């Protein structure tokens, strides 16, 4: 992968990129407010990357309060053209077991009341409708998939991501509905991030890490302890995957 402009957005379970040799941090201000934190520049396994933890360095920003516009705007302003988004999710369908990593190819937006566009209709430009038929960069998805195959990580190579509002988890009935809609995974940050990346013409893909069976897909209730334990397994896979992705 070219060194020019690769960013990694870290999700829950990945607020720090171990092995990143940090060269500098830059506080950015954007017309949309402040990003989740300073952009962290560094060398990662020999390649230049910018890292940004979506929920802040201390994991204090809940999914509905992430300033997605500021994050993506800041990254693009820093010269980024490719964004690899890491995101913790719940698994709905059978192959999306806790600890699995997945590379979704579709997404459905169930979020509401988030700032979800850069096109506010307040400029001189005409009305803009970006194409979202294929919401993720196929090229970047293929890189992720090839890296996973090379390492034998068994990533699930497609799936539909349901983006829910959070911060609460879903009811069992809501998960049944998402499955009827064709969703395989459920997370709280995929939108508007994916759409905003498209509006900025960024190459964007998601590496989802299954933290838990979604509500009603296992016995009992979902505990934060279970999520933390499964995320550890999944993020260990991500940490093996990333250097291989970046070397391609
Ligand atoms: N639902 C929504 N978002 C999530 C979940 C979930 O079960 N697990 C991790 N992020």
Short mmCIF file of C-alpha atoms and ligand atoms in Angstrom, two decimals:
data_model
loop_
_atom_site.label_atom_id
_atom_site.label_comp_id
_atom_site.label_asym_id
_atom_site.label_seq_id
_atom_site.Cartn_x
_atom_site.Cartn_y
_atom_site.Cartn_z
CA UNK A 1 0.00 0.00 0.00
CA UNK A 2 1.35 3.43 -0.84
CA UNK A 3 2.66 5.44 2.09
CA UNK A 4 0.84 8.53 0.90
CA UNK A 5 -2.03 9.15 3.17
CA UNK A 6 -3.07 6.06 5.06
CA UNK A 7 -5.07 6.54 8.25
CA UNK A 8 -6.26 3.97 10.73
CA UNK A 9 -9.29 4.84 12.83
CA UNK A 10 -9.21 2.71 15.95
CA UNK A 11 -12.42 1.59 17.62
CA UNK A 12 -13.30 0.15 21.01
CA UNK A 13 -10.42 -2.11 22.04
CA UNK A 14 -7.93 -0.24 19.86
CA UNK A 15 -7.33 3.18 21.37
CA UNK A 16 -3.57 2.76 20.96
CA UNK A 17 -1.63 1.27 18.10
CA UNK A 18 1.11 -0.79 19.71
CA UNK A 19 4.28 -0.76 17.59
CA UNK A 20 3.49 2.70 16.20
CA UNK A 21 6.70 4.73 16.44
CA UNK A 22 5.10 8.09 17.06
CA UNK A 23 6.78 11.02 15.33
CA UNK A 24 4.34 13.78 16.23
CA UNK A 25 0.83 14.64 17.29
CA UNK A 26 -1.20 17.36 15.66
CA UNK A 27 -4.22 19.08 17.16
CA UNK A 28 -6.58 19.93 14.31
CA UNK A 29 -9.47 22.35 14.21
CA UNK A 30 -12.05 21.94 11.48
CA UNK A 31 -15.11 23.88 10.32
CA UNK A 32 -17.07 21.07 11.98
CA UNK A 33 -15.41 21.26 15.38
CA UNK A 34 -12.78 19.16 17.06
CA UNK A 35 -11.84 15.62 16.08
CA UNK A 36 -11.78 12.85 18.69
CA UNK A 37 -8.20 13.82 19.55
CA UNK A 38 -4.95 14.93 17.98
CA UNK A 39 -3.88 13.08 14.85
CA UNK A 40 -1.03 10.76 15.77
CA UNK A 41 1.62 10.50 13.07
CA UNK A 42 4.14 7.70 13.07
CA UNK A 43 5.87 4.80 11.42
CA UNK A 44 4.16 1.46 11.68
CA UNK A 45 6.15 -1.54 10.53
CA UNK A 46 8.13 0.71 8.23
CA UNK A 47 5.22 2.68 6.78
CA UNK A 48 3.88 6.15 7.51
CA UNK A 49 0.41 6.14 9.04
CA UNK A 50 -1.86 8.47 10.91
CA UNK A 51 -3.77 6.98 13.81
CA UNK A 52 -6.95 8.38 15.32
CA UNK A 53 -8.88 6.66 18.12
CA UNK A 54 -12.55 7.22 17.30
CA UNK A 55 -13.69 7.35 20.92
CA UNK A 56 -10.78 9.48 22.11
CA UNK A 57 -7.48 8.43 23.68
CA UNK A 58 -9.23 7.60 26.97
CA UNK A 59 -12.28 6.03 25.30
CA UNK A 60 -14.63 8.70 26.63
CA UNK A 61 -16.66 9.66 23.53
CA UNK A 62 -19.77 7.50 23.02
CA UNK A 63 -20.71 6.48 19.47
CA UNK A 64 -23.54 9.02 19.10
CA UNK A 65 -21.25 11.84 20.15
CA UNK A 66 -18.24 11.10 17.97
CA UNK A 67 -17.61 14.08 15.71
CA UNK A 68 -17.42 11.98 12.55
CA UNK A 69 -17.29 15.01 10.28
CA UNK A 70 -14.38 16.57 12.12
CA UNK A 71 -12.49 13.26 12.20
CA UNK A 72 -12.73 12.65 8.46
CA UNK A 73 -12.23 16.26 7.51
CA UNK A 74 -9.09 16.46 9.64
CA UNK A 75 -7.71 13.28 8.11
CA UNK A 76 -8.34 14.45 4.57
CA UNK A 77 -6.81 17.82 5.38
CA UNK A 78 -3.73 15.97 6.58
CA UNK A 79 -3.38 14.44 3.12
CA UNK A 80 -5.06 11.11 3.84
CA UNK A 81 -6.69 9.35 0.89
CA UNK A 82 -7.21 5.90 2.44
CA UNK A 83 -8.96 5.14 5.71
CA UNK A 84 -9.00 1.76 7.37
CA UNK A 85 -11.67 1.77 10.06
CA UNK A 86 -11.49 -0.74 12.89
CA UNK A 87 -14.81 -1.27 14.63
CA UNK A 88 -16.16 -3.52 17.38
CA UNK A 89 -19.49 -5.10 16.47
CA UNK A 90 -22.04 -7.65 17.63
CA UNK A 91 -22.51 -10.82 15.61
CA UNK A 92 -25.99 -11.58 14.28
CA UNK A 93 -25.61 -14.43 11.80
CA UNK A 94 -23.98 -17.81 12.47
CA UNK A 95 -20.49 -17.19 11.10
CA UNK A 96 -20.11 -13.91 13.00
CA UNK A 97 -18.99 -15.51 16.25
CA UNK A 98 -17.24 -13.54 18.99
CA UNK A 99 -13.55 -13.01 18.22
CA UNK A 100 -14.08 -13.27 14.44
CA UNK A 101 -12.94 -10.46 12.16
CA UNK A 102 -15.08 -9.53 9.18
CA UNK A 103 -14.82 -7.27 6.15
CA UNK A 104 -18.36 -6.01 5.48
CA UNK A 105 -19.40 -5.16 1.94
CA UNK A 106 -22.72 -3.47 2.69
CA UNK A 107 -24.23 -1.30 5.40
CA UNK A 108 -27.69 -0.17 6.48
CA UNK A 109 -28.07 3.06 8.43
CA UNK A 110 -30.42 2.95 11.45
CA UNK A 111 -28.87 5.95 13.18
CA UNK A 112 -30.69 9.24 13.63
CA UNK A 113 -29.99 12.80 14.55
CA UNK A 114 -26.27 12.65 13.84
CA UNK A 115 -24.46 15.18 11.66
CA UNK A 116 -24.32 12.93 8.64
CA UNK A 117 -23.29 15.07 5.66
CA UNK A 118 -20.85 17.75 4.54
CA UNK A 119 -23.44 18.99 2.04
CA UNK A 120 -25.59 21.25 4.16
CA UNK A 121 -27.07 23.17 1.26
CA UNK A 122 -25.61 26.40 2.57
CA UNK A 123 -22.95 26.90 -0.08
CA UNK A 124 -23.10 27.85 -3.69
CA UNK A 125 -22.73 24.29 -4.91
CA UNK A 126 -25.77 22.49 -6.24
CA UNK A 127 -27.44 19.64 -4.39
CA UNK A 128 -25.06 16.69 -4.24
CA UNK A 129 -26.08 13.04 -3.92
CA UNK A 130 -23.07 10.77 -3.62
CA UNK A 131 -23.32 7.24 -4.95
CA UNK A 132 -23.37 4.65 -2.15
CA UNK A 133 -24.25 1.50 -4.12
CA UNK A 134 -21.02 -0.11 -2.93
CA UNK A 135 -20.27 1.76 0.28
CA UNK A 136 -16.78 0.40 0.89
CA UNK A 137 -13.66 0.57 -1.27
CA UNK A 138 -13.46 -2.77 -3.05
CA UNK A 139 -9.71 -2.34 -3.49
CA UNK A 140 -9.11 -1.84 0.22
CA UNK A 141 -11.49 -4.69 1.10
CA UNK A 142 -9.55 -6.99 -1.21
CA UNK A 143 -6.30 -5.98 0.46
CA UNK A 144 -7.78 -6.84 3.86
CA UNK A 145 -9.09 -10.17 2.60
CA UNK A 146 -5.81 -11.10 0.91
CA UNK A 147 -3.87 -10.24 4.07
CA UNK A 148 -6.21 -12.35 6.20
CA UNK A 149 -5.87 -15.30 3.81
CA UNK A 150 -2.10 -15.00 3.80
CA UNK A 151 -2.02 -15.16 7.60
CA UNK A 152 -4.80 -17.76 7.91
CA UNK A 153 -6.86 -15.46 10.13
CA UNK A 154 -10.15 -16.70 8.71
CA UNK A 155 -11.77 -13.30 8.31
CA UNK A 156 -15.37 -13.46 7.10
CA UNK A 157 -15.08 -11.87 3.68
CA UNK A 158 -18.45 -10.16 3.34
CA UNK A 159 -21.47 -9.13 5.35
CA UNK A 160 -23.97 -6.38 5.90
CA UNK A 161 -23.30 -4.03 8.81
CA UNK A 162 -26.28 -2.56 10.67
CA UNK A 163 -25.38 0.85 12.08
CA UNK A 164 -27.49 1.49 15.17
CA UNK A 165 -27.75 4.59 17.32
CA UNK A 166 -26.57 3.31 20.70
CA UNK A 167 -25.14 3.78 23.17
CA UNK A 168 -27.46 1.11 24.50
CA UNK A 169 -27.30 -2.35 23.01
CA UNK A 170 -30.28 -3.65 21.03
CA UNK A 171 -33.29 -5.68 22.15
CA UNK A 172 -33.60 -9.26 20.92
CA UNK A 173 -36.55 -8.17 18.75
CA UNK A 174 -34.48 -5.40 17.18
CA UNK A 175 -31.78 -7.92 16.31
CA UNK A 176 -34.42 -10.24 14.78
CA UNK A 177 -35.56 -7.31 12.67
CA UNK A 178 -32.01 -6.49 11.60
CA UNK A 179 -31.52 -10.10 10.53
CA UNK A 180 -34.76 -10.00 8.53
CA UNK A 181 -33.37 -6.88 6.88
CA UNK A 182 -30.32 -8.91 5.82
CA UNK A 183 -27.81 -7.67 8.39
CA UNK A 184 -25.00 -9.90 9.67
CA UNK A 185 -23.26 -7.50 12.05
CA UNK A 186 -24.37 -4.67 14.27
CA UNK A 187 -22.31 -1.72 15.43
CA UNK A 188 -22.80 1.90 16.42
CA UNK A 189 -20.15 3.78 14.46
CA UNK A 190 -20.39 2.61 10.83
CA UNK A 191 -22.68 5.51 10.01
CA UNK A 192 -22.30 8.30 9.27
CA UNK A 193 -18.56 7.51 9.07
CA UNK A 194 -18.86 5.41 5.91
CA UNK A 195 -21.02 7.95 4.08
CA UNK A 196 -18.90 10.91 5.10
CA UNK A 197 -15.79 9.14 3.83
CA UNK A 198 -17.53 8.72 0.48
CA UNK A 199 -18.53 12.39 0.41
CA UNK A 200 -14.84 13.26 0.83
CA UNK A 201 -13.90 10.69 -1.85
CA UNK A 202 -11.75 8.75 0.59
CA UNK A 203 -10.92 5.11 -0.01
CA UNK A 204 -12.60 3.57 3.04
CA UNK A 205 -13.12 0.05 4.36
CA UNK A 206 -14.06 -1.47 7.68
CA UNK A 207 -12.37 -4.25 9.57
CA UNK A 208 -15.05 -5.34 12.02
CA UNK A 209 -14.19 -7.27 15.16
CA UNK A 210 -17.01 -9.29 16.69
CA UNK A 211 -17.13 -8.53 20.41
CA UNK A 212 -20.28 -10.45 21.35
CA UNK A 213 -23.25 -12.33 20.04
CA UNK A 214 -25.90 -9.70 19.37
CA UNK A 215 -28.87 -9.54 21.74
CA UNK A 216 -30.88 -12.76 21.82
CA UNK A 217 -28.28 -14.70 19.85
CA UNK A 218 -26.85 -16.39 22.96
CA UNK A 219 -28.09 -17.43 26.39
CA UNK A 220 -28.55 -14.62 28.91
CA UNK A 221 -27.56 -11.00 28.65
CA UNK A 222 -24.51 -9.25 27.20
CA UNK A 223 -21.92 -8.23 29.76
CA UNK A 224 -19.10 -5.74 29.37
CA UNK A 225 -16.72 -8.41 30.70
CA UNK A 226 -17.64 -10.76 27.85
CA UNK A 227 -17.20 -7.95 25.34
CA UNK A 228 -13.77 -7.06 26.74
CA UNK A 229 -12.62 -10.69 26.68
CA UNK A 230 -13.73 -11.33 23.10
CA UNK A 231 -12.33 -8.03 21.92
CA UNK A 232 -8.95 -9.05 23.23
CA UNK A 233 -9.00 -12.15 21.01
CA UNK A 234 -10.28 -10.20 18.01
CA UNK A 235 -7.90 -7.28 18.39
CA UNK A 236 -4.97 -9.69 18.68
CA UNK A 237 -5.97 -10.83 15.17
CA UNK A 238 -6.25 -7.23 13.98
CA UNK A 239 -2.77 -6.49 15.29
CA UNK A 240 -1.42 -9.37 13.20
CA UNK A 241 -3.47 -8.29 10.20
CA UNK A 242 -2.51 -4.61 10.10
CA UNK A 243 1.22 -4.96 9.30
CA UNK A 244 0.36 -7.38 6.49
CA UNK A 245 -2.28 -5.00 5.10
CA UNK A 246 0.10 -2.07 5.25
CA UNK A 247 2.90 -3.94 3.50
CA UNK A 248 0.67 -4.53 0.44
N1 LIG B 1 -24.59 -3.94 19.18
C1 LIG B 1 -24.19 -2.74 18.72
N2 LIG B 1 -22.92 -2.35 18.74
C2 LIG B 1 -22.00 -3.19 19.23
C3 LIG B 1 -22.36 -4.45 19.73
C4 LIG B 1 -23.72 -4.84 19.70
O1 LIG B 1 -24.11 -5.95 20.13
N3 LIG B 1 -21.21 -5.03 20.16
C5 LIG B 1 -20.20 -4.15 19.91
N4 LIG B 1 -20.69 -3.03 19.35
#
